[in-house]
Amino acid sequence: MRRAANKAEFRLIRGACDMLRALWGSEGDSEVGLPASMDAGSPSRGSEPMRPSVNALWGGFAAFVLCAVVFACPLVLGGCSDSGAVEQTPRPDLVEIDIRELFDEPERARVQFPHDLHTNAVSEENEDCSLCHRVREDSLLSPKYMRLEDPGGEELMELYHENCIACHTERADAGVKTGPVTCGECHRLDPLYLSSRQPVGFDHSLHYRHGVAQNDKCEKCHHLYDEETDKLYYEKGTESSCRDCHREETEENRVSFKLAAHWDCLGCHVERAVEMPGAAGGPQDCAGCHDLERQLAIKVIEDPPRLMRGQPDFVLISAPESELESSKLATVPFSHVGHEKFNNTCRVCHHETMKPCVECHTLAGSEESEGVMLQHAMHALTSNHSCVGCHELEKSDPECAGCHDLMEQGRLSEHSCEICHAGPAPWNLEAERSLYTSLDDFRPDPSEMGLTFPVSEIPDTVMIGVLSREYEPAFMPHGKIVDKLSEHIANSKIATYFHGHEDVVCQGCHHHGAIGERPALCENCHGRPFDERNPHKPGLFAAYHRQCLGCHESMGIGEPSDCARCHAEKQVVETVTPRPDQ
Amino acid sequence: MSGAAATVRRPLLSLSNIFTGVILLVGLWLTYLRFTGGLGAVTNLDHNNPWGFWIGLDLLCGVALAAGGYTTAAAVEIFGMKKYHAALRPAILTGFLGYSMVVLALLYDVGRPWRLPYPFFVSPGVTSVMFEVGACVLLYLVVLFLEFSPVALEWLGAKRLRRVIVRLTILLTIMGVVLSTLHQSSLGAMFLIAPWKLHPLWYSPYIPIFFFVSSIAAGLSMVIFEGTLAHRNFEDKMDEEHKKTAADVVLGFGKGASMVLAVYFAIKVFGVALDNEWSLLGTGYGLWFLLEMLGFVLLPCFLFAVGVRDRNLSLIRWTAFLTVIGIVFNRFNVVWLCFNWQLPWEQRYTPHWMEIGISVFVITVGVTVYRFIVTRMPVFYEHPDYKEAH
Amino acid sequence: MSTSRRKFLKWMSAAGAAAVVPKKARAHEQFTGYPDSYGVLHDTTLCIGCRRCEEACNEVNDLPAPEKPFDDMSVLEEKRRTDEKTYTIVNRYKPDGEDKEPVFRKFQCNHCKEPACASSCFVGAFTKTPEGAVVYDASVCVGCRYCMVACPFDVPAYEYDKVLTPRIMKCTMCHPRLLEGKLPGCVEACPQEALTFGKREDLIAIARERIRKYPDRYIDHIYGQQEVGGTNWLYITGGPFEVLDFRTDLGITPAPELTSGALSMVPVVVGLWPALLGGMYVINQRKDRMAAKEKREAVNEAIETTQSAADEAMKKAAEKARQDREKAVEMAVKKAAEEAAKKLEGENKGKES
């Protein structure tokens, strides 16, 4: 066997060497330039072998294998990363243990740690969190594993390895189903789990329930920090969102929101669990808060009582006091109590702090507002913190979108300024402020508010026959459409407010033009298509179809290709006459 | 010494002649179908796949494999390798017939073949690579015709005319190499205009160079291959010098082919490296590419070298056949198998049996004319009246 | 043919110099497209898939009637492509799912600014007109179908079933109607003005304005503005282009640029190769001659040497023969002398007695 192997090796190597030599050697052939009569060798060495030489075959095989290996490397390497994709189970409790940045040349992948799996196992053994989490000075549990402070990379790695693997080994010895002990099973290249963690926050309902549970003792959760004494304290009337101070990352003296939430929330839940078994005292596992299904199962209090924090019912929004003298625009009467109902949390508007907007957002912007001016804070179209931004979102509701989708986005309408800016002038505000106590002081008399013109002025049916050629004229149920739109508007408070003038709703279709009882007809402005003088105005044919079909599409009504729904096909088509818009 | 040795009897109704006759008859019938029913009646070409078997085999492979003409002429006349002289006339003949059959096949493939002169005489489209291919092929066909004409003229006994043409030999040879370089590379350059349709492993800005270099290897291998077949079937027509130098030709051309294939392999590797396509080698097409490179380029390169070193003429001959298959493989990959590679399989093209039939017919016509010529004209032997010319 | 080395070097350097001299870019030859060429902007968010454009195209171009009539929407269930009887088709896509609103998109020749078909046609059957349309001239077409290979959008279709007059069939942007001041058939028929007609530069401005006005409705990209060097048929969509069967891997290089490099090598080869090959031929001829000459000289020298050797040998032999003769003569003389002396001695002795 050895001999045979040697022989084979020998042939392979010999074949390969022969190949190289053959390619670059000159084996007795005549070279360029020598006269034919003086050529050195003529192949008169007799018979031609009947089969290729065996060495040649071996050499060829060697070459093939060598090249196959060289070329197969990218094949293998490229294939490796994609192949073996394991079915990933989604879990909400994934913790990524990744300390690779502490190492110069990390050798292994990060570890996916399913926390709930472990808390379940721990509770089965009638142990508690302190099995893995040490208690700190302030008697809170440290969220770190088996330690209070972070040691260096090697030490930390050892800490994990020793403790994790020890526990797994123990339980395995005891015959209990447990986790892995080999390197590759924890440090997996292809992740086993997919994180399905949903972020969780407080809304009014949940906050109310917590308040009830704490007997309205706000100090249980809300605190302020005194730099001088390095202590936390509570001051009534200063309660705000945790995130106002606790940010994404842990800062010097202030933990990240994630840590703060898990400490405080979980800590309290764990405490209460002593008396209230199960999840009655609040969830203690990851999934309880972060799993979508569990979130949807959280009991919701419909219409919780108003959160009283000393906030006003009614405000006249103006420039900050120091700038009142120099501001000119009429103030904005704002029903704070009314708007509280529209948002689940205060943070939608009070996105950094519970202070009034104008404290940071001065007329010219300030450092606290990162340069965002008051004007922008109030009117930014794409921000859901701003007044106008939030109002814009209403426009995409199917009941509103029919008209609003066709209108240019990204621009403030100049007509709606005075609807909001209906308050007293700012320069006399101090004196006049006490005169106004609610929005009703500014709301127009409902009897004076007309959403549309009187019914007698609105045509019931409109015949559109100006382009009629292949189809019969269309009979548009104009009155019905106006009625429907008015109905939608009346159902929405904000819509009523902004459409309070009788000619506003007409502009949904009778746009870009003179308004009044007798608005312009489509054909007064829309004529030939592709007019270079009016490049953005469609021709009459498209104007009708885009307006009508566009509205139907945005409101989710009707089948656009069903032409006969609006106009019947003509039996005899007059194709000779060109279309009036051509 | 007289030209031919004992002549073999070649009856008219031999088996091969009958076989040929059947193919020719079927071919004529298919021709009738083609020109009464249009392309749609005999092909599976469609709007997504306008080029198919005919362009692949008859055009691309035909031109590549007829490259023996210019490579042999260059070797003998320009590089002065006189010992390959015996291979020159057969190579020129193969080249001439090869290109003639390319034109014949074009008459089938093109929608309006009677308009083939249009690009040159009516409305030249000089921005087109195909214009260049057409012009060069046309001119090269003339060159080949002139290079071959002494053979016919010797047969016809037209001494003076023959002398005039023989004087043009070196000029014709140079023109032949120039024109061949241009159209061999341009057949590849035609695909430059569709980088999105050709698989990245076969597409490269250097496709023209790939096609040109591989055509040299194709030509050299085809001369060996054709020589093998000729020696098997027409040995009686060969004179002593031809038979004596046959082995020289095989060895010399085998060595040349080995070197050219090595160069071709190297530049193909450069091509892959240039476009950083290594990761593609792990895909299905990548394996196909590796098969082409390793099995049909590197392997024959190696086997040629071994054959030359061992003076193993049989190995060289089989390797020449392998190389010819490899060239056909490469051309088919470029124009068919790896073309439109992103289309779903249902929309890919497979040839109609009639397309294959017509291709077989065209090749058979070429072979038949070849047989006619070599059995009558001084291709494998020197005409006794013109001995001093060689 | 005798050529001196000097002459040969002169030819080579001349050919080489000619090959590397760069072509100066003359300003007035930089063509950036016909300034007032027209185009069409297709807004797929407006298309409702009514197929009236298909019907109008069929009518205006006198194309044969299709299998299913134009108001049969069941054809939208399959993805279609242009063929020899259909210059344009509308396809339906459901990018948001089966139960959501479908999106429609019209497909036809994009009338590229630098068309691949025109570049690839070796009889110049395609022309990019100043009006923007790329038109096909069936009177010169040979039917090689290279244009079908070259087109990045797979637009041209071929009449494979015709024997004597097979043509390439593709949208013409209704060029004859454009020359009469009319609109292309499809544009005129669209009830939604999903197809906007105008000068290409104006269309880009219109598209930009639409995207600016309705940022949530459109993807911020005008397809055809730069693709393969720019096309005269532009598109704006509400979703990713690949989903609507737009090829996004085409790059911005115009098709003619892809082959101009290879074509520019033609004069180089035609200039250099003859010089190189001619030079090699001459070198080999000279080598042959030199070799023949050396052989002749070697033969002569061999003859001379042999000759002189032979002469030498003969001379020696002659000399030896002479010496031998001399010696023999000497010997004979000596012998004779001795005999004579002996005889004399004998005579003297006799006389004394």
Short mmCIF file of N, CA and C in Angstrom, two decimals, chain B residues 6 20 52 58 72 81 91 131 179 216 252-253 261 285 298 318 352:
data_model
loop_
_atom_site.label_atom_id
_atom_site.label_comp_id
_atom_site.label_asym_id
_atom_site.label_seq_id
_atom_site.Cartn_x
_atom_site.Cartn_y
_atom_site.Cartn_z
N ALA B 6 -0.63 5.06 -55.57
CA ALA B 6 -1.70 4.22 -56.12
C ALA B 6 -3.05 4.78 -55.72
N THR B 20 -23.99 11.24 -47.64
CA THR B 20 -23.93 12.65 -48.03
C THR B 20 -25.14 13.04 -48.86
N GLY B 52 -29.35 32.23 -32.70
CA GLY B 52 -29.43 30.89 -32.14
C GLY B 52 -28.36 29.97 -32.70
N ASP B 58 -22.60 27.88 -37.27
CA ASP B 58 -22.10 28.19 -38.61
C ASP B 58 -21.29 29.46 -38.64
N THR B 72 -1.71 29.20 -40.52
CA THR B 72 -0.72 28.42 -41.25
C THR B 72 0.03 29.29 -42.24
N MET B 81 8.49 29.38 -41.38
CA MET B 81 8.60 28.00 -40.90
C MET B 81 8.31 27.06 -42.08
N ALA B 91 -4.74 23.83 -45.41
CA ALA B 91 -5.27 24.82 -44.48
C ALA B 91 -5.98 25.94 -45.23
N PHE B 131 -20.61 45.62 -39.18
CA PHE B 131 -20.17 46.13 -40.48
C PHE B 131 -18.72 45.75 -40.69
N LEU B 179 -6.84 41.07 -41.85
CA LEU B 179 -8.28 40.92 -41.90
C LEU B 179 -8.78 39.90 -40.88
N ILE B 216 -6.65 31.60 -32.90
CA ILE B 216 -5.35 31.05 -33.30
C ILE B 216 -5.25 29.59 -32.86
N GLY B 252 4.75 20.53 -34.42
CA GLY B 252 4.96 21.97 -34.38
C GLY B 252 3.69 22.73 -34.02
N PHE B 253 2.60 22.35 -34.67
CA PHE B 253 1.35 23.05 -34.40
C PHE B 253 0.83 22.73 -33.01
N LEU B 261 -2.80 28.37 -26.03
CA LEU B 261 -3.81 28.07 -25.02
C LEU B 261 -3.37 28.53 -23.64
N TYR B 285 -23.32 28.83 -13.14
CA TYR B 285 -22.59 29.30 -14.32
C TYR B 285 -21.09 29.30 -14.09
N LEU B 298 -7.20 24.55 -20.27
CA LEU B 298 -6.00 24.18 -19.54
C LEU B 298 -5.59 22.74 -19.84
N TRP B 318 -5.71 13.77 -30.59
CA TRP B 318 -6.92 13.77 -29.77
C TRP B 318 -7.10 15.11 -29.06
N HIS B 352 -34.45 24.39 -33.03
CA HIS B 352 -35.36 23.51 -33.75
C HIS B 352 -34.52 22.47 -34.47
#
